[in-house]
Each structure stands twice: as structure tokens, then as C-alpha cells.
Amino acid sequence: MADPTQILHALILGFVEGFTEFLPISSTGHLILAGQLLGFNGEKAKVFMIAIQLAAILAVVFEYRAKLGHVATTLGSEPASRRLAINLMAGFLPAAVLGFLFYKEIKGYLFNPIVVASALVIGGLLILWAERRKHIVSTPTVDDLDWRRALAVGFAQALAMVPGTSRSGATIIGGLFLGLSRKAAAEFSFFLAIPTMSAATAYDLYKNWHLFDAGDIPLFAIGGAASFASALFAVRTLIKFVSRHDYTLFAWYRIVFGGVVLATAYFGAVDWGVGA
């Protein structure tokens, strides 16, 4: 039987993952910081944090099941469906190639709280810059996106291999720079998460399957359920939010949160450690 404390940690981390995965504030960064505070760290914890992303992916699939089902059944007959499929492949490619090439380096050197906090602050400043420049919309909906812009968004997504950068933040802000509307940028970020996160989860589990046994099933089930429920809430909330507001609030959250982590580490108020 799983330890009750571990179950509680799995529940907390599941909610953290779900709430933050599709917001431009870095789910991986928050998981690393939360895991460090909870003492839930090490190689096994890193893989658990990757694995519960699968439940967050399923939340997006569930929320957009009608559109995804329509695309899947009309690939041979509707140009818009083929275009979305091509765009997702183009957007997925950069992260897939770079992630495969630099997997060990990323896991070995970048998964620590100081890198996360620094990336949070830098990403927040970039969001402020993106929001304060004139935003000319040339791609109002996801269906208007072409493969060149999708590929460019994919390269922006690849920057999120640095923990704390935020996959959704990189894709959304990259989309804004490329002329996507806020809603189109958010929705393409959601769709692009499906192949990207599925591949990352599958590869990580394949590489580290030896770390798990049957006793981990309750941890996965509880963490996954919490991740699914909170991710579904976050996706619905973000779409409503960006229809009325910009991303400045998230930028300031990143800057303040990252700044607090760096300050507490510098003054020794919190032992964040050198590896999460």
C-alpha cells in the first residue's frame, strides 16, 4: 500500500499540474518547486511529474472532443481538417527533434529550482514585452493558421524544454508575435500539447519504467484524477479570460513568484537545494 503522505503529495502535485499546465506560468516549474518543498523529489518523482501530464492531456481531448473527432473523421474530405493536422505535425517537430537529442542534458542539469525561478522571471518579462507592443491580428482563428506559422510556434515551444519557461506560455506568446489572436494562440497551444506531451510522457516512461512497481498505481490514479479535473477547469477558464483580458496578469505572477524564489534562495530563507 502507498504511504498516506505520498498519496497526499500525489494529490497536491496533481492539482498543481492540472491548474498550471495550460496557463503561461510553467507547470513543470511549479511541480519542481512544489516537489522540493514537499520533499517529493529524486528521479522517481521527476518521472511521476511527467506521467501525470497525461491526465492533463486527456482533459484537453475531452474538452475539444467534438472538434478533434470531426477532424479525425474528415481528414480525407475537408481541407480545414487536413490543414490542422499538418499544422500540428509542423508545430510538434522542433520539440520532438531537440527533445530527443538533448533529453539527458535537460533532465540532468536544468531540473532545479534556481533555473526554474530564473526562467519564470525572464518569461514574465517577455510576456510584458509581447503585450505592450502593437498586436496586429492576421490569424483570427486556429483554422486560419498556415504551416509556416505553425512551425514557428513549434520552435517557440521548443524553448520550453528549459523548466520554468512554460510550454503554453512559449506557444501562446510565440503565437501573438506571429499575428495569432489571443484565443487562436491559446487553442493552438492546447491542441499542440496533445502530440507534444503525449510523446514526452511516453518517452520518459519508457526510459524510466524500471523505477515503478504496482505500489505506485494509487499515486498515479490520485495524481492523475486531480490533474484531469484541475486541467479541465483551467482550460475552460483561460479561454473565457483571454476573450476579455490580455496575459499581463500572468506575466506579473511569474515575475513576483520567480523573484521570491530567487530572493529566498539568495538569503537562505528557504533551502531550495541544487536539484529537484
PDB file of C-alpha atoms in Angstrom:
ATOM      1  CA  MET A   1       0.000   0.000   0.000  1.00  0.00           C
ATOM      2  CA  ALA A   2       1.184   3.503  -0.779  1.00  0.00           C
ATOM      3  CA  ASP A   3       2.201   5.679   2.136  1.00  0.00           C
ATOM      4  CA  PRO A   4      -0.572   8.174   3.121  1.00  0.00           C
ATOM      5  CA  THR A   5       1.919  11.038   2.965  1.00  0.00           C
ATOM      6  CA  GLN A   6       2.879  10.073  -0.582  1.00  0.00           C
ATOM      7  CA  ILE A   7      -0.794   9.917  -1.529  1.00  0.00           C
ATOM      8  CA  LEU A   8      -1.287  13.437  -0.176  1.00  0.00           C
ATOM      9  CA  HIS A   9       1.764  14.622  -2.108  1.00  0.00           C
ATOM     10  CA  ALA A  10       0.420  12.979  -5.283  1.00  0.00           C
ATOM     11  CA  LEU A  11      -2.916  14.747  -4.798  1.00  0.00           C
ATOM     12  CA  ILE A  12      -1.254  18.140  -4.287  1.00  0.00           C
ATOM     13  CA  LEU A  13       1.066  17.709  -7.248  1.00  0.00           C
ATOM     14  CA  GLY A  14      -1.827  16.541  -9.416  1.00  0.00           C
ATOM     15  CA  PHE A  15      -3.752  19.727  -8.709  1.00  0.00           C
ATOM     16  CA  VAL A  16      -0.622  21.827  -9.276  1.00  0.00           C
ATOM     17  CA  GLU A  17      -0.017  20.120 -12.628  1.00  0.00           C
ATOM     18  CA  GLY A  18      -3.577  20.475 -13.841  1.00  0.00           C
ATOM     19  CA  PHE A  19      -4.021  24.102 -12.817  1.00  0.00           C
ATOM     20  CA  THR A  20      -0.728  25.237 -14.297  1.00  0.00           C
ATOM     21  CA  GLU A  21      -0.254  23.056 -17.405  1.00  0.00           C
ATOM     22  CA  PHE A  22      -2.236  25.223 -19.814  1.00  0.00           C
ATOM     23  CA  LEU A  23      -1.614  28.581 -18.166  1.00  0.00           C
ATOM     24  CA  PRO A  24       1.508  30.509 -19.267  1.00  0.00           C
ATOM     25  CA  ILE A  25       3.189  30.064 -15.877  1.00  0.00           C
ATOM     26  CA  SER A  26       5.055  26.726 -16.280  1.00  0.00           C
ATOM     27  CA  SER A  27       3.600  23.536 -14.849  1.00  0.00           C
ATOM     28  CA  THR A  28       6.999  21.813 -14.765  1.00  0.00           C
ATOM     29  CA  GLY A  29       8.474  24.737 -12.870  1.00  0.00           C
ATOM     30  CA  HIS A  30       5.696  24.702 -10.302  1.00  0.00           C
ATOM     31  CA  LEU A  31       5.969  20.940  -9.910  1.00  0.00           C
ATOM     32  CA  ILE A  32       9.716  21.137  -9.316  1.00  0.00           C
ATOM     33  CA  LEU A  33       9.270  23.870  -6.703  1.00  0.00           C
ATOM     34  CA  ALA A  34       6.324  22.108  -5.026  1.00  0.00           C
ATOM     35  CA  GLY A  35       8.186  18.807  -5.034  1.00  0.00           C
ATOM     36  CA  GLN A  36      11.204  20.446  -3.406  1.00  0.00           C
ATOM     37  CA  LEU A  37       9.046  21.948  -0.650  1.00  0.00           C
ATOM     38  CA  LEU A  38       7.232  18.639  -0.069  1.00  0.00           C
ATOM     39  CA  GLY A  39      10.417  16.603  -0.156  1.00  0.00           C
ATOM     40  CA  PHE A  40       8.927  14.664  -3.067  1.00  0.00           C
ATOM     41  CA  ASN A  41      11.920  14.689  -5.371  1.00  0.00           C
ATOM     42  CA  GLY A  42      14.549  12.489  -6.943  1.00  0.00           C
ATOM     43  CA  GLU A  43      14.466  10.562 -10.219  1.00  0.00           C
ATOM     44  CA  LYS A  44      11.239   8.717  -9.425  1.00  0.00           C
ATOM     45  CA  ALA A  45       9.430  11.933  -8.552  1.00  0.00           C
ATOM     46  CA  LYS A  46      10.583  13.566 -11.794  1.00  0.00           C
ATOM     47  CA  VAL A  47       9.043  10.766 -13.829  1.00  0.00           C
ATOM     48  CA  PHE A  48       5.836  10.890 -11.780  1.00  0.00           C
ATOM     49  CA  MET A  49       5.560  14.601 -12.543  1.00  0.00           C
ATOM     50  CA  ILE A  50       5.915  13.880 -16.244  1.00  0.00           C
ATOM     51  CA  ALA A  51       3.461  10.992 -16.129  1.00  0.00           C
ATOM     52  CA  ILE A  52       0.579  12.919 -14.554  1.00  0.00           C
ATOM     53  CA  GLN A  53       0.725  15.280 -17.530  1.00  0.00           C
ATOM     54  CA  LEU A  54      -1.052  12.525 -19.450  1.00  0.00           C
ATOM     55  CA  ALA A  55      -4.205  13.181 -17.418  1.00  0.00           C
ATOM     56  CA  ALA A  56      -3.976  16.883 -18.268  1.00  0.00           C
ATOM     57  CA  ILE A  57      -3.734  15.963 -21.952  1.00  0.00           C
ATOM     58  CA  LEU A  58      -6.884  13.873 -21.630  1.00  0.00           C
ATOM     59  CA  ALA A  59      -8.657  16.929 -20.213  1.00  0.00           C
ATOM     60  CA  VAL A  60      -7.925  18.831 -23.452  1.00  0.00           C
ATOM     61  CA  VAL A  61      -9.032  15.863 -25.544  1.00  0.00           C
ATOM     62  CA  PHE A  62     -12.266  15.714 -23.553  1.00  0.00           C
ATOM     63  CA  GLU A  63     -12.921  19.460 -23.797  1.00  0.00           C
ATOM     64  CA  TYR A  64     -12.340  19.546 -27.567  1.00  0.00           C
ATOM     65  CA  ARG A  65     -13.639  16.056 -28.317  1.00  0.00           C
ATOM     66  CA  ALA A  66     -16.196  17.318 -30.847  1.00  0.00           C
ATOM     67  CA  LYS A  67     -13.646  19.258 -32.902  1.00  0.00           C
ATOM     68  CA  LEU A  68     -10.975  16.581 -32.661  1.00  0.00           C
ATOM     69  CA  GLY A  69     -13.481  13.909 -33.645  1.00  0.00           C
ATOM     70  CA  HIS A  70     -14.609  15.992 -36.608  1.00  0.00           C
ATOM     71  CA  VAL A  71     -11.014  16.490 -37.760  1.00  0.00           C
ATOM     72  CA  ALA A  72     -10.255  12.780 -37.444  1.00  0.00           C
ATOM     73  CA  THR A  73     -13.302  11.734 -39.492  1.00  0.00           C
ATOM     74  CA  THR A  74     -12.951  14.376 -42.211  1.00  0.00           C
ATOM     75  CA  LEU A  75      -9.212  14.304 -42.944  1.00  0.00           C
ATOM     76  CA  GLY A  76      -9.891  12.942 -46.391  1.00  0.00           C
ATOM     77  CA  SER A  77     -12.690  15.305 -47.287  1.00  0.00           C
ATOM     78  CA  GLU A  78     -12.166  18.708 -45.642  1.00  0.00           C
ATOM     79  CA  PRO A  79      -9.145  20.963 -46.324  1.00  0.00           C
ATOM     80  CA  ALA A  80      -9.513  22.638 -42.905  1.00  0.00           C
ATOM     81  CA  SER A  81      -9.113  19.292 -41.129  1.00  0.00           C
ATOM     82  CA  ARG A  82      -6.023  18.386 -43.164  1.00  0.00           C
ATOM     83  CA  ARG A  83      -4.566  21.843 -42.526  1.00  0.00           C
ATOM     84  CA  LEU A  84      -4.942  21.467 -38.750  1.00  0.00           C
ATOM     85  CA  ALA A  85      -3.336  18.022 -38.838  1.00  0.00           C
ATOM     86  CA  ILE A  86      -0.408  19.352 -40.886  1.00  0.00           C
ATOM     87  CA  ASN A  87      -0.041  22.337 -38.567  1.00  0.00           C
ATOM     88  CA  LEU A  88       0.116  20.077 -35.525  1.00  0.00           C
ATOM     89  CA  MET A  89       2.807  17.937 -37.143  1.00  0.00           C
ATOM     90  CA  ALA A  90       4.798  21.042 -38.074  1.00  0.00           C
ATOM     91  CA  GLY A  91       4.445  22.513 -34.593  1.00  0.00           C
ATOM     92  CA  PHE A  92       5.397  19.238 -32.927  1.00  0.00           C
ATOM     93  CA  LEU A  93       8.554  18.584 -34.967  1.00  0.00           C
ATOM     94  CA  PRO A  94      11.065  21.059 -33.392  1.00  0.00           C
ATOM     95  CA  ALA A  95      10.432  19.960 -29.807  1.00  0.00           C
ATOM     96  CA  ALA A  96      10.440  16.291 -30.817  1.00  0.00           C
ATOM     97  CA  VAL A  97      13.849  16.509 -32.507  1.00  0.00           C
ATOM     98  CA  LEU A  98      15.523  18.753 -29.930  1.00  0.00           C
ATOM     99  CA  GLY A  99      14.000  16.875 -27.011  1.00  0.00           C
ATOM    100  CA  PHE A 100      15.323  13.571 -28.349  1.00  0.00           C
ATOM    101  CA  LEU A 101      18.806  15.000 -28.888  1.00  0.00           C
ATOM    102  CA  PHE A 102      19.140  16.792 -25.540  1.00  0.00           C
ATOM    103  CA  TYR A 103      16.996  14.659 -23.197  1.00  0.00           C
ATOM    104  CA  LYS A 104      19.849  13.710 -20.838  1.00  0.00           C
ATOM    105  CA  GLU A 105      21.246  17.231 -20.610  1.00  0.00           C
ATOM    106  CA  ILE A 106      17.825  18.734 -19.876  1.00  0.00           C
ATOM    107  CA  LYS A 107      16.987  16.192 -17.174  1.00  0.00           C
ATOM    108  CA  GLY A 108      20.454  16.274 -15.679  1.00  0.00           C
ATOM    109  CA  TYR A 109      21.218  19.985 -15.482  1.00  0.00           C
ATOM    110  CA  LEU A 110      18.050  22.069 -15.825  1.00  0.00           C
ATOM    111  CA  PHE A 111      15.585  20.462 -13.412  1.00  0.00           C
ATOM    112  CA  ASN A 112      16.385  22.605 -10.386  1.00  0.00           C
ATOM    113  CA  PRO A 113      14.609  25.461  -8.580  1.00  0.00           C
ATOM    114  CA  ILE A 114      17.079  28.220  -9.467  1.00  0.00           C
ATOM    115  CA  VAL A 115      16.808  27.543 -13.197  1.00  0.00           C
ATOM    116  CA  VAL A 116      13.019  27.424 -12.827  1.00  0.00           C
ATOM    117  CA  ALA A 117      12.825  30.724 -10.938  1.00  0.00           C
ATOM    118  CA  SER A 118      15.124  32.477 -13.406  1.00  0.00           C
ATOM    119  CA  ALA A 119      13.081  31.214 -16.360  1.00  0.00           C
ATOM    120  CA  LEU A 120       9.863  32.344 -14.676  1.00  0.00           C
ATOM    121  CA  VAL A 121      11.168  35.904 -14.350  1.00  0.00           C
ATOM    122  CA  ILE A 122      12.610  36.055 -17.867  1.00  0.00           C
ATOM    123  CA  GLY A 123       9.432  34.596 -19.340  1.00  0.00           C
ATOM    124  CA  GLY A 124       7.335  37.121 -17.445  1.00  0.00           C
ATOM    125  CA  LEU A 125       9.363  39.998 -18.875  1.00  0.00           C
ATOM    126  CA  LEU A 126       8.906  38.578 -22.386  1.00  0.00           C
ATOM    127  CA  ILE A 127       5.148  38.379 -21.886  1.00  0.00           C
ATOM    128  CA  LEU A 128       5.078  42.025 -20.786  1.00  0.00           C
ATOM    129  CA  TRP A 129       7.046  42.955 -23.893  1.00  0.00           C
ATOM    130  CA  ALA A 130       4.706  40.965 -26.125  1.00  0.00           C
ATOM    131  CA  GLU A 131       1.634  42.567 -24.621  1.00  0.00           C
ATOM    132  CA  ARG A 132       2.939  46.145 -24.777  1.00  0.00           C
ATOM    133  CA  ARG A 133       3.821  46.027 -28.451  1.00  0.00           C
ATOM    134  CA  LYS A 134       1.139  46.643 -31.058  1.00  0.00           C
ATOM    135  CA  HIS A 135      -0.718  43.402 -31.679  1.00  0.00           C
ATOM    136  CA  ILE A 136      -1.832  43.069 -35.301  1.00  0.00           C
ATOM    137  CA  VAL A 137      -4.046  40.015 -35.789  1.00  0.00           C
ATOM    138  CA  SER A 138      -3.528  38.244 -39.108  1.00  0.00           C
ATOM    139  CA  THR A 139      -4.737  34.824 -37.917  1.00  0.00           C
ATOM    140  CA  PRO A 140      -8.026  35.249 -36.059  1.00  0.00           C
ATOM    141  CA  THR A 141      -8.836  31.528 -35.617  1.00  0.00           C
ATOM    142  CA  VAL A 142      -6.975  28.231 -35.471  1.00  0.00           C
ATOM    143  CA  ASP A 143      -8.483  27.295 -38.845  1.00  0.00           C
ATOM    144  CA  ASP A 144      -6.715  30.303 -40.426  1.00  0.00           C
ATOM    145  CA  LEU A 145      -3.245  29.181 -39.338  1.00  0.00           C
ATOM    146  CA  ASP A 146      -0.774  28.052 -42.038  1.00  0.00           C
ATOM    147  CA  TRP A 147       2.046  25.517 -41.642  1.00  0.00           C
ATOM    148  CA  ARG A 148       4.830  28.125 -41.663  1.00  0.00           C
ATOM    149  CA  ARG A 149       3.434  29.950 -38.650  1.00  0.00           C
ATOM    150  CA  ALA A 150       2.698  26.597 -37.011  1.00  0.00           C
ATOM    151  CA  LEU A 151       6.341  25.574 -37.470  1.00  0.00           C
ATOM    152  CA  ALA A 152       7.485  28.902 -35.993  1.00  0.00           C
ATOM    153  CA  VAL A 153       5.211  28.326 -32.976  1.00  0.00           C
ATOM    154  CA  GLY A 154       6.817  24.885 -32.706  1.00  0.00           C
ATOM    155  CA  PHE A 155      10.264  26.444 -32.412  1.00  0.00           C
ATOM    156  CA  ALA A 156       8.900  28.732 -29.696  1.00  0.00           C
ATOM    157  CA  GLN A 157       7.532  25.666 -27.933  1.00  0.00           C
ATOM    158  CA  ALA A 158      10.990  24.068 -28.027  1.00  0.00           C
ATOM    159  CA  LEU A 159      12.257  26.866 -25.755  1.00  0.00           C
ATOM    160  CA  ALA A 160      10.025  25.411 -23.044  1.00  0.00           C
ATOM    161  CA  MET A 161      12.366  22.446 -22.657  1.00  0.00           C
ATOM    162  CA  VAL A 162      14.028  24.743 -20.120  1.00  0.00           C
ATOM    163  CA  PRO A 163      11.923  24.149 -16.969  1.00  0.00           C
ATOM    164  CA  GLY A 164      10.149  27.298 -15.855  1.00  0.00           C
ATOM    165  CA  THR A 165       9.790  28.679 -19.370  1.00  0.00           C
ATOM    166  CA  SER A 166       6.271  27.230 -19.810  1.00  0.00           C
ATOM    167  CA  ARG A 167       5.246  25.259 -22.876  1.00  0.00           C
ATOM    168  CA  SER A 168       1.884  27.001 -23.062  1.00  0.00           C
ATOM    169  CA  GLY A 169       3.493  30.374 -22.382  1.00  0.00           C
ATOM    170  CA  ALA A 170       6.067  29.918 -25.137  1.00  0.00           C
ATOM    171  CA  THR A 171       3.490  28.792 -27.697  1.00  0.00           C
ATOM    172  CA  ILE A 172       0.929  31.442 -26.782  1.00  0.00           C
ATOM    173  CA  ILE A 173       3.383  34.337 -26.768  1.00  0.00           C
ATOM    174  CA  GLY A 174       5.061  32.986 -29.891  1.00  0.00           C
ATOM    175  CA  GLY A 175       1.629  32.921 -31.491  1.00  0.00           C
ATOM    176  CA  LEU A 176       0.959  36.523 -30.503  1.00  0.00           C
ATOM    177  CA  PHE A 177       4.251  37.651 -32.073  1.00  0.00           C
ATOM    178  CA  LEU A 178       3.232  35.794 -35.249  1.00  0.00           C
ATOM    179  CA  GLY A 179      -0.146  37.526 -35.510  1.00  0.00           C
ATOM    180  CA  LEU A 180      -2.487  34.970 -33.933  1.00  0.00           C
ATOM    181  CA  SER A 181      -5.395  36.281 -31.915  1.00  0.00           C
ATOM    182  CA  ARG A 182      -5.246  35.537 -28.186  1.00  0.00           C
ATOM    183  CA  LYS A 183      -7.949  32.872 -28.483  1.00  0.00           C
ATOM    184  CA  ALA A 184      -6.320  31.257 -31.551  1.00  0.00           C
ATOM    185  CA  ALA A 185      -2.923  31.228 -29.817  1.00  0.00           C
ATOM    186  CA  ALA A 186      -4.410  29.614 -26.705  1.00  0.00           C
ATOM    187  CA  GLU A 187      -6.378  26.991 -28.636  1.00  0.00           C
ATOM    188  CA  PHE A 188      -3.448  26.040 -30.866  1.00  0.00           C
ATOM    189  CA  SER A 189      -1.342  25.730 -27.711  1.00  0.00           C
ATOM    190  CA  PHE A 190      -3.950  23.329 -26.302  1.00  0.00           C
ATOM    191  CA  PHE A 191      -4.038  21.232 -29.476  1.00  0.00           C
ATOM    192  CA  LEU A 192      -0.257  21.209 -29.813  1.00  0.00           C
ATOM    193  CA  ALA A 193       0.005  19.913 -26.260  1.00  0.00           C
ATOM    194  CA  ILE A 194      -1.635  16.641 -27.295  1.00  0.00           C
ATOM    195  CA  PRO A 195       1.152  15.233 -29.519  1.00  0.00           C
ATOM    196  CA  THR A 196       3.961  17.042 -27.670  1.00  0.00           C
ATOM    197  CA  MET A 197       3.058  16.000 -24.149  1.00  0.00           C
ATOM    198  CA  SER A 198       1.973  12.506 -25.194  1.00  0.00           C
ATOM    199  CA  ALA A 199       5.352  11.900 -26.829  1.00  0.00           C
ATOM    200  CA  ALA A 200       7.278  13.366 -23.891  1.00  0.00           C
ATOM    201  CA  THR A 201       5.299  11.285 -21.393  1.00  0.00           C
ATOM    202  CA  ALA A 202       5.682   8.063 -23.380  1.00  0.00           C
ATOM    203  CA  TYR A 203       9.423   8.586 -23.871  1.00  0.00           C
ATOM    204  CA  ASP A 204      10.027   9.423 -20.219  1.00  0.00           C
ATOM    205  CA  LEU A 205       8.082   6.395 -19.010  1.00  0.00           C
ATOM    206  CA  TYR A 206       9.910   4.151 -21.469  1.00  0.00           C
ATOM    207  CA  LYS A 207      13.284   5.408 -20.244  1.00  0.00           C
ATOM    208  CA  ASN A 208      12.386   5.122 -16.561  1.00  0.00           C
ATOM    209  CA  TRP A 209       9.844   2.325 -16.299  1.00  0.00           C
ATOM    210  CA  HIS A 210      12.175   0.357 -14.012  1.00  0.00           C
ATOM    211  CA  LEU A 211      11.598   2.937 -11.261  1.00  0.00           C
ATOM    212  CA  PHE A 212       7.960   1.934 -10.765  1.00  0.00           C
ATOM    213  CA  ASP A 213       6.108  -1.029  -9.316  1.00  0.00           C
ATOM    214  CA  ALA A 214       2.499  -1.991  -8.572  1.00  0.00           C
ATOM    215  CA  GLY A 215       2.597   0.006  -5.356  1.00  0.00           C
ATOM    216  CA  ASP A 216       2.745   3.215  -7.395  1.00  0.00           C
ATOM    217  CA  ILE A 217      -0.678   2.667  -9.000  1.00  0.00           C
ATOM    218  CA  PRO A 218      -2.569   4.602  -6.261  1.00  0.00           C
ATOM    219  CA  LEU A 219      -0.164   7.539  -6.677  1.00  0.00           C
ATOM    220  CA  PHE A 220      -0.743   7.628 -10.423  1.00  0.00           C
ATOM    221  CA  ALA A 221      -4.507   7.246 -10.060  1.00  0.00           C
ATOM    222  CA  ILE A 222      -4.888  10.003  -7.452  1.00  0.00           C
ATOM    223  CA  GLY A 223      -2.421  12.372  -9.093  1.00  0.00           C
ATOM    224  CA  GLY A 224      -3.974  11.730 -12.496  1.00  0.00           C
ATOM    225  CA  ALA A 225      -7.544  12.327 -11.303  1.00  0.00           C
ATOM    226  CA  ALA A 226      -6.558  15.607  -9.644  1.00  0.00           C
ATOM    227  CA  SER A 227      -4.632  16.653 -12.739  1.00  0.00           C
ATOM    228  CA  PHE A 228      -7.542  15.890 -15.093  1.00  0.00           C
ATOM    229  CA  ALA A 229     -10.134  17.795 -13.035  1.00  0.00           C
ATOM    230  CA  SER A 230      -7.995  20.873 -12.440  1.00  0.00           C
ATOM    231  CA  ALA A 231      -6.732  20.967 -16.061  1.00  0.00           C
ATOM    232  CA  LEU A 232     -10.294  20.884 -17.386  1.00  0.00           C
ATOM    233  CA  PHE A 233     -11.168  23.823 -15.144  1.00  0.00           C
ATOM    234  CA  ALA A 234      -8.026  25.728 -16.200  1.00  0.00           C
ATOM    235  CA  VAL A 235      -8.638  25.247 -19.941  1.00  0.00           C
ATOM    236  CA  ARG A 236     -12.216  26.494 -19.731  1.00  0.00           C
ATOM    237  CA  THR A 237     -11.220  29.403 -17.503  1.00  0.00           C
ATOM    238  CA  LEU A 238      -8.320  30.539 -19.701  1.00  0.00           C
ATOM    239  CA  ILE A 239     -10.438  30.700 -22.865  1.00  0.00           C
ATOM    240  CA  LYS A 240     -13.005  32.850 -21.057  1.00  0.00           C
ATOM    241  CA  PHE A 241     -10.275  35.019 -19.543  1.00  0.00           C
ATOM    242  CA  VAL A 242      -8.401  35.783 -22.775  1.00  0.00           C
ATOM    243  CA  SER A 243     -11.627  36.756 -24.529  1.00  0.00           C
ATOM    244  CA  ARG A 244     -11.728  39.784 -22.216  1.00  0.00           C
ATOM    245  CA  HIS A 245      -8.155  40.310 -20.968  1.00  0.00           C
ATOM    246  CA  ASP A 246      -4.519  40.024 -22.017  1.00  0.00           C
ATOM    247  CA  TYR A 247      -1.720  37.968 -20.406  1.00  0.00           C
ATOM    248  CA  THR A 248      -0.221  40.758 -18.277  1.00  0.00           C
ATOM    249  CA  LEU A 249      -1.576  39.253 -15.046  1.00  0.00           C
ATOM    250  CA  PHE A 250       0.304  36.015 -15.717  1.00  0.00           C
ATOM    251  CA  ALA A 251       3.477  37.947 -16.508  1.00  0.00           C
ATOM    252  CA  TRP A 252       3.464  39.733 -13.154  1.00  0.00           C
ATOM    253  CA  TYR A 253       2.655  36.482 -11.349  1.00  0.00           C
ATOM    254  CA  ARG A 254       5.710  34.858 -12.950  1.00  0.00           C
ATOM    255  CA  ILE A 255       7.985  37.780 -12.097  1.00  0.00           C
ATOM    256  CA  VAL A 256       6.852  38.018  -8.471  1.00  0.00           C
ATOM    257  CA  PHE A 257       6.844  34.256  -7.862  1.00  0.00           C
ATOM    258  CA  GLY A 258      10.213  33.719  -9.507  1.00  0.00           C
ATOM    259  CA  GLY A 259      11.654  36.726  -7.711  1.00  0.00           C
ATOM    260  CA  VAL A 260      10.507  35.390  -4.328  1.00  0.00           C
ATOM    261  CA  VAL A 261      12.154  32.025  -5.001  1.00  0.00           C
ATOM    262  CA  LEU A 262      15.424  33.674  -6.050  1.00  0.00           C
ATOM    263  CA  ALA A 263      15.365  36.042  -3.068  1.00  0.00           C
ATOM    264  CA  THR A 264      14.640  33.300  -0.522  1.00  0.00           C
ATOM    265  CA  ALA A 265      17.397  31.161  -2.052  1.00  0.00           C
ATOM    266  CA  TYR A 266      19.910  34.027  -2.012  1.00  0.00           C
ATOM    267  CA  PHE A 267      19.224  34.982   1.615  1.00  0.00           C
ATOM    268  CA  GLY A 268      18.949  31.372   2.787  1.00  0.00           C
ATOM    269  CA  ALA A 269      15.348  31.729   3.963  1.00  0.00           C
ATOM    270  CA  VAL A 270      14.330  28.561   2.105  1.00  0.00           C
ATOM    271  CA  ASP A 271      16.576  25.631   1.225  1.00  0.00           C
ATOM    272  CA  TRP A 272      15.611  25.098  -2.399  1.00  0.00           C
ATOM    273  CA  GLY A 273      18.529  22.779  -2.964  1.00  0.00           C
ATOM    274  CA  VAL A 274      20.580  22.463  -6.133  1.00  0.00           C
ATOM    275  CA  GLY A 275      18.473  19.728  -7.729  1.00  0.00           C
ATOM    276  CA  ALA A 276      14.792  18.987  -7.586  1.00  0.00           C
TER     277      ALA A 276
END
